mmCIF file of C-alpha atoms and ligand atoms in Angstrom:
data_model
loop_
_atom_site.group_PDB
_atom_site.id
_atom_site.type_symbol
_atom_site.label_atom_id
_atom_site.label_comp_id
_atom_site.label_asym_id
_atom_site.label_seq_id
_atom_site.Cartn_x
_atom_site.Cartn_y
_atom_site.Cartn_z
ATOM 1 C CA UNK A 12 -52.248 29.108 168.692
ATOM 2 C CA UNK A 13 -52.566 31.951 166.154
ATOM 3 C CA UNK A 14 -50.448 30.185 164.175
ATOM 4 C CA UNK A 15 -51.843 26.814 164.003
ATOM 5 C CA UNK A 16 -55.710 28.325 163.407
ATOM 6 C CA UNK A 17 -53.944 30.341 160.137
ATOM 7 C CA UNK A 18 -52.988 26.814 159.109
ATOM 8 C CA UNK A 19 -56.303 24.962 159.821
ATOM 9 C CA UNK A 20 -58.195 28.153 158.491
ATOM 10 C CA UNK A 21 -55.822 27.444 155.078
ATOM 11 C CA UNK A 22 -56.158 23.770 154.693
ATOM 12 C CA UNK A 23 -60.074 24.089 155.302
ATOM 13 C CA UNK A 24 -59.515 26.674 152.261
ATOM 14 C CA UNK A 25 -57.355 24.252 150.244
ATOM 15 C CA UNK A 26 -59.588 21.469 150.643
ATOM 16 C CA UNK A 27 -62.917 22.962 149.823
ATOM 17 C CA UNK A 28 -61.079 24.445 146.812
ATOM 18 C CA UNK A 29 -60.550 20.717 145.810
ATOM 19 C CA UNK A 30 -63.440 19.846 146.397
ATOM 20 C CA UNK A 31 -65.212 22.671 144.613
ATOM 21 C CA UNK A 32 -62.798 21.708 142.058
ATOM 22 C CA UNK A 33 -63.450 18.024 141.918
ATOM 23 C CA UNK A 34 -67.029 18.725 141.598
ATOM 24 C CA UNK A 35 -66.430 20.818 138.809
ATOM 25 C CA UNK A 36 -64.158 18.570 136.369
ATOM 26 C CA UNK A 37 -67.409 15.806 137.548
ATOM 27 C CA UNK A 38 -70.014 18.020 136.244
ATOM 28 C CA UNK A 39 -68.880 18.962 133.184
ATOM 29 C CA UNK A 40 -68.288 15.582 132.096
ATOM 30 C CA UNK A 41 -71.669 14.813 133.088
ATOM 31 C CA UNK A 42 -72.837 17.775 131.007
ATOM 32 C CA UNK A 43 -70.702 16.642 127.651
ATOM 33 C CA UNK A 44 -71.949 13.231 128.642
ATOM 34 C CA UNK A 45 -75.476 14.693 128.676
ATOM 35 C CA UNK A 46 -74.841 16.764 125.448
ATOM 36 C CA UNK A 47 -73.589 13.678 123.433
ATOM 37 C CA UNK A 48 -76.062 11.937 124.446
ATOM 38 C CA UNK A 49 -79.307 14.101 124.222
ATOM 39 C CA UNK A 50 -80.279 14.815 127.384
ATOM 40 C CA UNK A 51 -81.496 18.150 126.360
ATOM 41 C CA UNK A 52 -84.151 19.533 124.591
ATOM 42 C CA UNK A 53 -85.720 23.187 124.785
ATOM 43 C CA UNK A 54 -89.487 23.684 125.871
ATOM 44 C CA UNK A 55 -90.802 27.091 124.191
ATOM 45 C CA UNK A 56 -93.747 29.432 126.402
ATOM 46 C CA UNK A 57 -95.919 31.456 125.184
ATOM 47 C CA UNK A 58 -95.271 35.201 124.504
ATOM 48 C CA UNK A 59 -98.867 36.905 124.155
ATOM 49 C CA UNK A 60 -99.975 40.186 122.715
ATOM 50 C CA UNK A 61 -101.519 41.904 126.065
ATOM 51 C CA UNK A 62 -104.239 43.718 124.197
ATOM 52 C CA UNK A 63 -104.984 41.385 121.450
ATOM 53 C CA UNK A 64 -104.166 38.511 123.966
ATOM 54 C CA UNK A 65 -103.005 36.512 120.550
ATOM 55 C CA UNK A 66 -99.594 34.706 120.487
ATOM 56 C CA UNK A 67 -96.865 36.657 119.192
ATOM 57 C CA UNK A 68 -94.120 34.622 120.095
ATOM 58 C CA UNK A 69 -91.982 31.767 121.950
ATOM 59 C CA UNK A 70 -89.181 31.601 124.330
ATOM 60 C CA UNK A 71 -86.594 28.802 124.111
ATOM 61 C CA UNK A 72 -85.763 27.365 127.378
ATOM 62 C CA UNK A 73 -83.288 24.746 128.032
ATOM 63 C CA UNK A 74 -83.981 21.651 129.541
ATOM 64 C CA UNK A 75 -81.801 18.729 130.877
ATOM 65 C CA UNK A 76 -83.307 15.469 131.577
ATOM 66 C CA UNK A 77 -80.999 13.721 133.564
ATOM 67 C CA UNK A 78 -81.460 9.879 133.370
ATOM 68 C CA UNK A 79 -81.236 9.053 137.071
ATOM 69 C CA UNK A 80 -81.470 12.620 138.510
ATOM 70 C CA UNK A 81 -84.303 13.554 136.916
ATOM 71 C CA UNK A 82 -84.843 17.267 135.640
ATOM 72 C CA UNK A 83 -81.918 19.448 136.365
ATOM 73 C CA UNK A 84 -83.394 23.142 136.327
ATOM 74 C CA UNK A 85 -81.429 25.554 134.256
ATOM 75 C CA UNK A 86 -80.731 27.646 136.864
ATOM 76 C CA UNK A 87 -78.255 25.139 137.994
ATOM 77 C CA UNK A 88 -76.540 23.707 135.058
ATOM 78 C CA UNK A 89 -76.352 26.830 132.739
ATOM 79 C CA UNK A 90 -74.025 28.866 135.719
ATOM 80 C CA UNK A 91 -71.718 25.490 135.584
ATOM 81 C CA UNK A 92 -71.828 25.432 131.610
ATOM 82 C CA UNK A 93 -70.402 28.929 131.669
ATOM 83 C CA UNK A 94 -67.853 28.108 134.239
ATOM 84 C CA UNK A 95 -66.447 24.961 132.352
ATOM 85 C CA UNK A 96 -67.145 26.992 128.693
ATOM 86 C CA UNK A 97 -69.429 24.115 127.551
ATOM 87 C CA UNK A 98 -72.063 26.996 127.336
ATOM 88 C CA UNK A 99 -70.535 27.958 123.810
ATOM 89 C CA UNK A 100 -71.347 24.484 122.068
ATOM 90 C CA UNK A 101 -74.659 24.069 124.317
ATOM 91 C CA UNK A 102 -75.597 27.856 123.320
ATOM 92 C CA UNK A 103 -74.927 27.485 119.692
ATOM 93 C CA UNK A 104 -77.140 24.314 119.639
ATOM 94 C CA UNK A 105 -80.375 25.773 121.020
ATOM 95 C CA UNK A 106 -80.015 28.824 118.985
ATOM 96 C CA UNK A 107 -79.944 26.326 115.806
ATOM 97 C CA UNK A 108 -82.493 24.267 117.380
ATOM 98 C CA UNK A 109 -84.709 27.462 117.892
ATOM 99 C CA UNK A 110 -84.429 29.068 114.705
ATOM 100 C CA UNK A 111 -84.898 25.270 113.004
ATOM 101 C CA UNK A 112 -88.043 24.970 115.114
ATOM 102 C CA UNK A 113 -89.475 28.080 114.026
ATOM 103 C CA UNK A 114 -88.634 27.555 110.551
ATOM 104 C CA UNK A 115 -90.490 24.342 110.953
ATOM 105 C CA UNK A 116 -93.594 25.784 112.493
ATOM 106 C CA UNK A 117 -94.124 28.153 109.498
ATOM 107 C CA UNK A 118 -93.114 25.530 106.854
ATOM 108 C CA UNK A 119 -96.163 23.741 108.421
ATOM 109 C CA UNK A 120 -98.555 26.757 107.291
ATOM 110 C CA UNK A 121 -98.792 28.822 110.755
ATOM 111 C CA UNK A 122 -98.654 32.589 110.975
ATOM 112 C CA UNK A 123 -95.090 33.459 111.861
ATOM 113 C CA UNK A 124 -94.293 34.533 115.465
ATOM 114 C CA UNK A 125 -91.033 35.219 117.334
ATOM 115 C CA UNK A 126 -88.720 33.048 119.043
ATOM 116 C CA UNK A 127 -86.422 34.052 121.720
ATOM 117 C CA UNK A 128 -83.185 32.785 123.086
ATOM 118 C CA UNK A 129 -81.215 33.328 125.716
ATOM 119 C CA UNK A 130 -77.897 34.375 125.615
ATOM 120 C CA UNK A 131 -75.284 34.277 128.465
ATOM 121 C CA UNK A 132 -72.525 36.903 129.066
ATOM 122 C CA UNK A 133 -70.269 34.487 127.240
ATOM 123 C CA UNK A 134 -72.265 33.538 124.513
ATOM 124 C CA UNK A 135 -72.841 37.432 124.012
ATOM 125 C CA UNK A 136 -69.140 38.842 124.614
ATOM 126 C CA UNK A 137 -67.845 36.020 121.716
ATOM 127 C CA UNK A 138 -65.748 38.276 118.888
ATOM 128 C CA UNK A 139 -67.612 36.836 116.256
ATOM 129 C CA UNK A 140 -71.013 35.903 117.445
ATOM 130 C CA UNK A 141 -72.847 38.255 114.658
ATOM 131 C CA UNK A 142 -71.194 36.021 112.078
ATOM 132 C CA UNK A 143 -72.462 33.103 113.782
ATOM 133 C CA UNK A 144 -75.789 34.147 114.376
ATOM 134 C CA UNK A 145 -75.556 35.352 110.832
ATOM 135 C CA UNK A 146 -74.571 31.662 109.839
ATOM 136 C CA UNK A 147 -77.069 29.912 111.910
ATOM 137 C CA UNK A 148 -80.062 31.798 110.142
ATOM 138 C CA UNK A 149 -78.669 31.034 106.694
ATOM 139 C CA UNK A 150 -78.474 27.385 107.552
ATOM 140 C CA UNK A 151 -82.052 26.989 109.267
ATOM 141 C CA UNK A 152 -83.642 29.118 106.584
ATOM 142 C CA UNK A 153 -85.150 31.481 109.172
ATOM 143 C CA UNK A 154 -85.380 35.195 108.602
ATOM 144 C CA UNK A 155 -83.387 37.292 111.195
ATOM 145 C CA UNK A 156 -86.879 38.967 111.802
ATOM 146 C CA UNK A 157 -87.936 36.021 113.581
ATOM 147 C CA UNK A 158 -85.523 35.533 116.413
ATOM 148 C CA UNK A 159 -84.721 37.840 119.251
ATOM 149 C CA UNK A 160 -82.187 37.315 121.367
ATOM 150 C CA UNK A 161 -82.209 37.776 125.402
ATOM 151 C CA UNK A 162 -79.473 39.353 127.469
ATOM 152 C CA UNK A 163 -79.188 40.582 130.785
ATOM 153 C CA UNK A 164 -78.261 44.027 132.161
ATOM 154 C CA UNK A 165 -74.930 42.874 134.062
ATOM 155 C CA UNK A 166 -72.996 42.349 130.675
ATOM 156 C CA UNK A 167 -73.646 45.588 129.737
ATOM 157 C CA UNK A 168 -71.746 47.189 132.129
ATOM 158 C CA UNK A 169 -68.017 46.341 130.860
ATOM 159 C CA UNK A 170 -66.755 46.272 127.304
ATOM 160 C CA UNK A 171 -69.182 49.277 126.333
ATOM 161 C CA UNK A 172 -67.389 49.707 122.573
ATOM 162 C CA UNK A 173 -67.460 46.095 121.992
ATOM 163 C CA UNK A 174 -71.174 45.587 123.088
ATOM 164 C CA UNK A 175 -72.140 48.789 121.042
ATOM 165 C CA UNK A 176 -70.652 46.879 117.741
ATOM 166 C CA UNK A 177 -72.380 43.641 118.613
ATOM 167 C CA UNK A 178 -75.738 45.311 118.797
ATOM 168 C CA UNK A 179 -75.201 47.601 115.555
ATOM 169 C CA UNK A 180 -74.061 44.655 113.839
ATOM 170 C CA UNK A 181 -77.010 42.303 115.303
ATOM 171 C CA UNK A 182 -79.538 45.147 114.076
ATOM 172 C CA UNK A 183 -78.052 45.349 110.737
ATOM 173 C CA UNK A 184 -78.671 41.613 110.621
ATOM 174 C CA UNK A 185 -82.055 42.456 111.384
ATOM 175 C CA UNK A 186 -82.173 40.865 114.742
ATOM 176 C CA UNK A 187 -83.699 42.316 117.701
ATOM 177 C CA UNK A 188 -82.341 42.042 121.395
ATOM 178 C CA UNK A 189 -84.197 42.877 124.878
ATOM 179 C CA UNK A 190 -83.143 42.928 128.213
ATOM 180 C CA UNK A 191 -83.888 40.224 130.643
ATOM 181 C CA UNK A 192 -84.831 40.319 134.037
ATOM 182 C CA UNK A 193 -84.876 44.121 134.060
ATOM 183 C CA UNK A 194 -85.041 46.235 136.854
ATOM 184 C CA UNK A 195 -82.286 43.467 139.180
ATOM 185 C CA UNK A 196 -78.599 44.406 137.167
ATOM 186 C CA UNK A 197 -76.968 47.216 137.227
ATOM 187 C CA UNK A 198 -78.222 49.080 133.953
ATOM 188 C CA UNK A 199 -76.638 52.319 133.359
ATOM 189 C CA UNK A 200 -79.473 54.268 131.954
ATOM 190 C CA UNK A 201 -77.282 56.598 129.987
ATOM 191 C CA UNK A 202 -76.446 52.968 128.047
ATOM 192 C CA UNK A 203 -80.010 52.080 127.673
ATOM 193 C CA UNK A 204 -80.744 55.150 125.319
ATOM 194 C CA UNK A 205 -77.758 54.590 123.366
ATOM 195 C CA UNK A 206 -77.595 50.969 122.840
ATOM 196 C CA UNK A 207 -79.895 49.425 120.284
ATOM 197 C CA UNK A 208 -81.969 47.784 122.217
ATOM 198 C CA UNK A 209 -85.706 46.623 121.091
ATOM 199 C CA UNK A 210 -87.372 45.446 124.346
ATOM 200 C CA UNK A 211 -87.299 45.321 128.264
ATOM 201 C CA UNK A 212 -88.173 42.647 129.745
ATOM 202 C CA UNK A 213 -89.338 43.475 133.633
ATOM 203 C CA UNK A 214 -88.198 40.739 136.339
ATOM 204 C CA UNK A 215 -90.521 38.656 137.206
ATOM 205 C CA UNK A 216 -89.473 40.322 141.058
ATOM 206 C CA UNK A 217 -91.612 42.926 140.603
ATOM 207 C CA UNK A 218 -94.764 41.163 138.878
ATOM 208 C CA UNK A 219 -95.485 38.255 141.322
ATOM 209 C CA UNK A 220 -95.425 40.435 144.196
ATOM 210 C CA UNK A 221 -97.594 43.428 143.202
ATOM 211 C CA UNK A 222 -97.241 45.547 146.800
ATOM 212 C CA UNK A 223 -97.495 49.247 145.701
ATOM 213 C CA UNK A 224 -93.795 50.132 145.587
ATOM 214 C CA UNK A 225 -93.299 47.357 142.597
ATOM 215 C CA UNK A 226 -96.355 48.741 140.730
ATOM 216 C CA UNK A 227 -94.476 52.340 141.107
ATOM 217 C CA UNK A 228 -91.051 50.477 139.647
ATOM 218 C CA UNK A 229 -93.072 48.244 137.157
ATOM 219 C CA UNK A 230 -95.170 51.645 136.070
ATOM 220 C CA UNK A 231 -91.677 53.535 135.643
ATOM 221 C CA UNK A 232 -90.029 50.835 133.735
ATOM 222 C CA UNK A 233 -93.045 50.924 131.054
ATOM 223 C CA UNK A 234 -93.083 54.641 130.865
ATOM 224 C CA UNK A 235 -89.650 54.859 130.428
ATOM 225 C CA UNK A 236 -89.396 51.973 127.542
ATOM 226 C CA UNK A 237 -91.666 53.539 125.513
ATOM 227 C CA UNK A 238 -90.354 56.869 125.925
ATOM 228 C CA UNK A 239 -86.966 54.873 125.079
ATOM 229 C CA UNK A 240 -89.212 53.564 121.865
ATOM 230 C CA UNK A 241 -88.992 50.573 123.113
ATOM 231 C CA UNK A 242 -91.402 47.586 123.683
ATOM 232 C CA UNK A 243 -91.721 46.204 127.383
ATOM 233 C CA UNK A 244 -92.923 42.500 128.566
ATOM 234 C CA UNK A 245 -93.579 41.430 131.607
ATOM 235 C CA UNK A 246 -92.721 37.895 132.472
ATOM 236 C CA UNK A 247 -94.013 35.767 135.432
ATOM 237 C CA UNK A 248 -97.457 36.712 135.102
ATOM 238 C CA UNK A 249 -99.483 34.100 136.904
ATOM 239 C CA UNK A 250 -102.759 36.108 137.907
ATOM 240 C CA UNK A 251 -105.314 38.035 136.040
ATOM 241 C CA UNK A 252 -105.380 40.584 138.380
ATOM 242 C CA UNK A 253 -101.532 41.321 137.538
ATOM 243 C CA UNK A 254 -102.525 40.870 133.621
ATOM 244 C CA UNK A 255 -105.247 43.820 134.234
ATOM 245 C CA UNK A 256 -102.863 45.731 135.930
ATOM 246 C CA UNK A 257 -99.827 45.604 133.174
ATOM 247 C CA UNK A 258 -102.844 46.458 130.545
ATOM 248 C CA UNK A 259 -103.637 49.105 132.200
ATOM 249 C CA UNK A 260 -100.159 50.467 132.232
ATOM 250 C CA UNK A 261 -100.062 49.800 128.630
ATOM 251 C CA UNK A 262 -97.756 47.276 128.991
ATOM 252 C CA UNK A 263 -97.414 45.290 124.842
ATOM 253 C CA UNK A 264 -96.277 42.062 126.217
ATOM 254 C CA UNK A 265 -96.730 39.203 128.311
ATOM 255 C CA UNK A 266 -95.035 35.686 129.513
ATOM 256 C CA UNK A 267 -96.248 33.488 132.415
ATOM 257 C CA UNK A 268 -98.090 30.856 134.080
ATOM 258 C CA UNK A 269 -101.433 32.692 133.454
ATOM 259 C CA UNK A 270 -101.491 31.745 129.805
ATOM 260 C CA UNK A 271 -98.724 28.982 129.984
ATOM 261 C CA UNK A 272 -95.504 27.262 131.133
ATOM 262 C CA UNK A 273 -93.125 26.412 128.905
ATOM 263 C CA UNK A 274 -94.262 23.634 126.636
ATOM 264 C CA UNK A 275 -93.291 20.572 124.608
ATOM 265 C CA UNK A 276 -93.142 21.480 120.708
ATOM 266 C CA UNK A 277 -95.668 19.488 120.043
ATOM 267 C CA UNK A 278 -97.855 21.678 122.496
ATOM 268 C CA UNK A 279 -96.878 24.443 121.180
ATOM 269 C CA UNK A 280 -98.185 23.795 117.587
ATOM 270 C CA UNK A 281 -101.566 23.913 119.411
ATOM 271 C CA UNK A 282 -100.853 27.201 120.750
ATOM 272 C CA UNK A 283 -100.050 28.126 116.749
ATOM 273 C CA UNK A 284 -103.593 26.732 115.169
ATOM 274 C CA UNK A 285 -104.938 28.733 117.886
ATOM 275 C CA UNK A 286 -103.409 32.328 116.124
ATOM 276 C CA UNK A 287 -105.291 31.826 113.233
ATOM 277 C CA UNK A 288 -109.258 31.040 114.830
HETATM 278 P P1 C2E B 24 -85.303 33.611 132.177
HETATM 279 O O1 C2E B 24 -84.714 33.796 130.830
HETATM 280 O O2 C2E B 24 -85.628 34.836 132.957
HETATM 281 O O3 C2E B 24 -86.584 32.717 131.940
HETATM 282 C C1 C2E B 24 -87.790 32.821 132.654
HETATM 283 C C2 C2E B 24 -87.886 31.762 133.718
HETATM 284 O O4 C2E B 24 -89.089 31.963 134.476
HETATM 285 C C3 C2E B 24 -87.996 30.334 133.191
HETATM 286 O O5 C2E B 24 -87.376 29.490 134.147
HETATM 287 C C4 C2E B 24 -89.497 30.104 133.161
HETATM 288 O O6 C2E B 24 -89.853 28.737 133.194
HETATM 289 C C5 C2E B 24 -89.896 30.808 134.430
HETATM 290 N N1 C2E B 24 -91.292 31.268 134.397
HETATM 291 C C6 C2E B 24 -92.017 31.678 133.335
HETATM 292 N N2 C2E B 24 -93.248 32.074 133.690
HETATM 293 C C7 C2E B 24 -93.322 31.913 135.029
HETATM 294 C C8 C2E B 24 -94.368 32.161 136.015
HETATM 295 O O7 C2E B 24 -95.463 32.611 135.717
HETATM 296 N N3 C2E B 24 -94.054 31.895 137.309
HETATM 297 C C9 C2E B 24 -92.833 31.394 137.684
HETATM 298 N N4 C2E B 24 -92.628 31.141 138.971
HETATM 299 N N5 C2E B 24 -91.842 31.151 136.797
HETATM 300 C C10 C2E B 24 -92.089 31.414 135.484
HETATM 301 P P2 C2E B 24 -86.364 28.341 133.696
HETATM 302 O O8 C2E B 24 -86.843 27.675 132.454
HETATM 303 O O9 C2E B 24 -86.108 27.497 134.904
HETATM 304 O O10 C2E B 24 -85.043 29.142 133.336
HETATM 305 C C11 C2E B 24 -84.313 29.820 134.291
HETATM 306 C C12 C2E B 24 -83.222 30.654 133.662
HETATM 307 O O11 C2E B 24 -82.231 29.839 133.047
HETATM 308 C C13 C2E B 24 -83.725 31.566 132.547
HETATM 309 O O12 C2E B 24 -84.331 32.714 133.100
HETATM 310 C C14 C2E B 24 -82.431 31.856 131.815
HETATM 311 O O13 C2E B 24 -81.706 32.862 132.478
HETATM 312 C C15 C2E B 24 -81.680 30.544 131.967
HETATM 313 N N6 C2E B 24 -81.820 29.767 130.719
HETATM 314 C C16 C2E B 24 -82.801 28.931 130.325
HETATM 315 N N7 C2E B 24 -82.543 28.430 129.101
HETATM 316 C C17 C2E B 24 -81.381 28.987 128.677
HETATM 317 C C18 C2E B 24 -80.578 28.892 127.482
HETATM 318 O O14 C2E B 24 -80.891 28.212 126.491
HETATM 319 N N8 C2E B 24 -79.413 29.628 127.464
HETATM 320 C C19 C2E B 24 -79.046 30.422 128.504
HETATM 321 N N9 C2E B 24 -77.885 31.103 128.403
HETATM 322 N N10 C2E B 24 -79.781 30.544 129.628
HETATM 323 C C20 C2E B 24 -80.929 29.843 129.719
HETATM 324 MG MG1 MG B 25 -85.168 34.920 129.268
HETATM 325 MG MG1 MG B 26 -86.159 36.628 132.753
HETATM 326 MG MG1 MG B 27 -83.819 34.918 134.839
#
């Protein structure tokens, strides 16, 4: 009996591994399909100055537009671009997008402001990706001062040499990097004040539920950035009573619902004319 379970228990295994597998080789055609064919675009939100409450910046965020599925929500096809390495070709085209897109609002007269991109562990652990970014902002004309890139605590914690050279070389460039969804990796603090990092940006976890032990951790997290010298946003604000709070922490930044979702380029131009009344 033992014997035969083992082999059920194994072919279940085997066959879901097909499966998975199957599923796999289907998506990423559909996602080269999808990236030959345009499916994608980025929609940029609003990054506002919490005291001045002017725009300061943009975040790039990817969307796919799937002609009979509809929307496909990043959370769901960037994990599969990694797995099927797609997320090298797909990453290097928003980043040129980005930068191009920012170059294009200040060509057009606005104020300059930031624009941020997210970077995945691959993206970030590539050998040569200062030279690329490097590239990318000599082709799109955009000054390195201009675009920050976004990375996330959990690719910090291997390759320590290699990630301290990336970010020495990225600052030399004159780019700036923060940490996304602070507060839910596995930082190693002793890393944090050694790496050159510009900004932390706290999970929206411990904004949209504001019960007093995630003001304590959203409190601590400011304190400690700018005793780090470092900026701090908070994104996933949706409420003013959680904009009041981070201002009265002395929070510098903030991202959310409350001022705006992610938006159409177009929209954001009107987000731009708005800087300068
Ligand atoms: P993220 O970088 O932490 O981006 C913030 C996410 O929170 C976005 O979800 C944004 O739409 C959402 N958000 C912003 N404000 C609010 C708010 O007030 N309330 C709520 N409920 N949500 C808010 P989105 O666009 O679905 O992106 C999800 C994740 O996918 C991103 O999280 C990022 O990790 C990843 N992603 C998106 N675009 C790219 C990309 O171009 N490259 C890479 N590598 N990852 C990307
Ligand atoms: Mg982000
Ligand atoms: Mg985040
Ligand atoms: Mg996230």
């Amino acid at each position: 009996v033992i014997k035969q379970n083992q082999r059920n228990h194994y072919k279940l295994f085997e066959s879901s591994i097909s499966e998975n597998f199957k599923e796999m080789l289907q998506m990423e055609t559909e996602l080269r399909k999808a990236f030959r064919e345009n499916q994608f675009d980025i929609h940029y939100q609003p990054q506002i100055d919490i005291q001045t409450e002017k725009l300061i910046g943009f975040e790039a965020l990817l969307r796919w537009h799937h002609p009979e599925k509809g929307n496909i929500p990043p959370g769901v096809f960037i994990p599969l671009a990694e797995k099927t390495g797609l997320i090298m070709e797909l990453g290097d085209w928003v980043l040129r997008e980005a930068c191009k897109q920012n170059k294009r609002w200040q060509k057009k007269g606005y104020p300059p402001v930031k624009v941020s991109v997210n970077l995945s562990a691959k993206q970030f652990l590539q050998k040569n990706l200062v030279q690329r970014i490097a590239d990318i902002l000599k082709e799109t004309g955009l000054s390195p001062h201009y675009l920050e890139l976004e990375i996330t605590e959990s690719m910090a914690v291997s390759n320590e040499e290699f990630i301290m050279d990336t970010l020495h070389g990225l600052r030399n460039l004159g780019v700036h990097v923060s940490i996304d969804d602070f507060g839910t990796g596995y930082s190693s603090l002793k890393y944090l004040s050694q790496f050159p990092i510009s900004k932390l940006k706290i999970d929206r976890l411990f904004i949209s539920d504001d019960k007093k032990q995630n003001q304590a951790i959203v409190k601590s997290i400011i304190h400690m950035s700018h005793s780090l010298d470092m900026k701090v946003i908070a994104e996933g604000v949706e409420t003013k009573e959680q904009l009041e709070f981070l201002r009265s922490q002395m929070c510098d930044e903030i991202q959310g619902y409350y001022f705006s979702k992610p938006v159409h380029p177009e929209e954001a131009d009107r987000w731009l004319s708005q800087i300068i009344k």
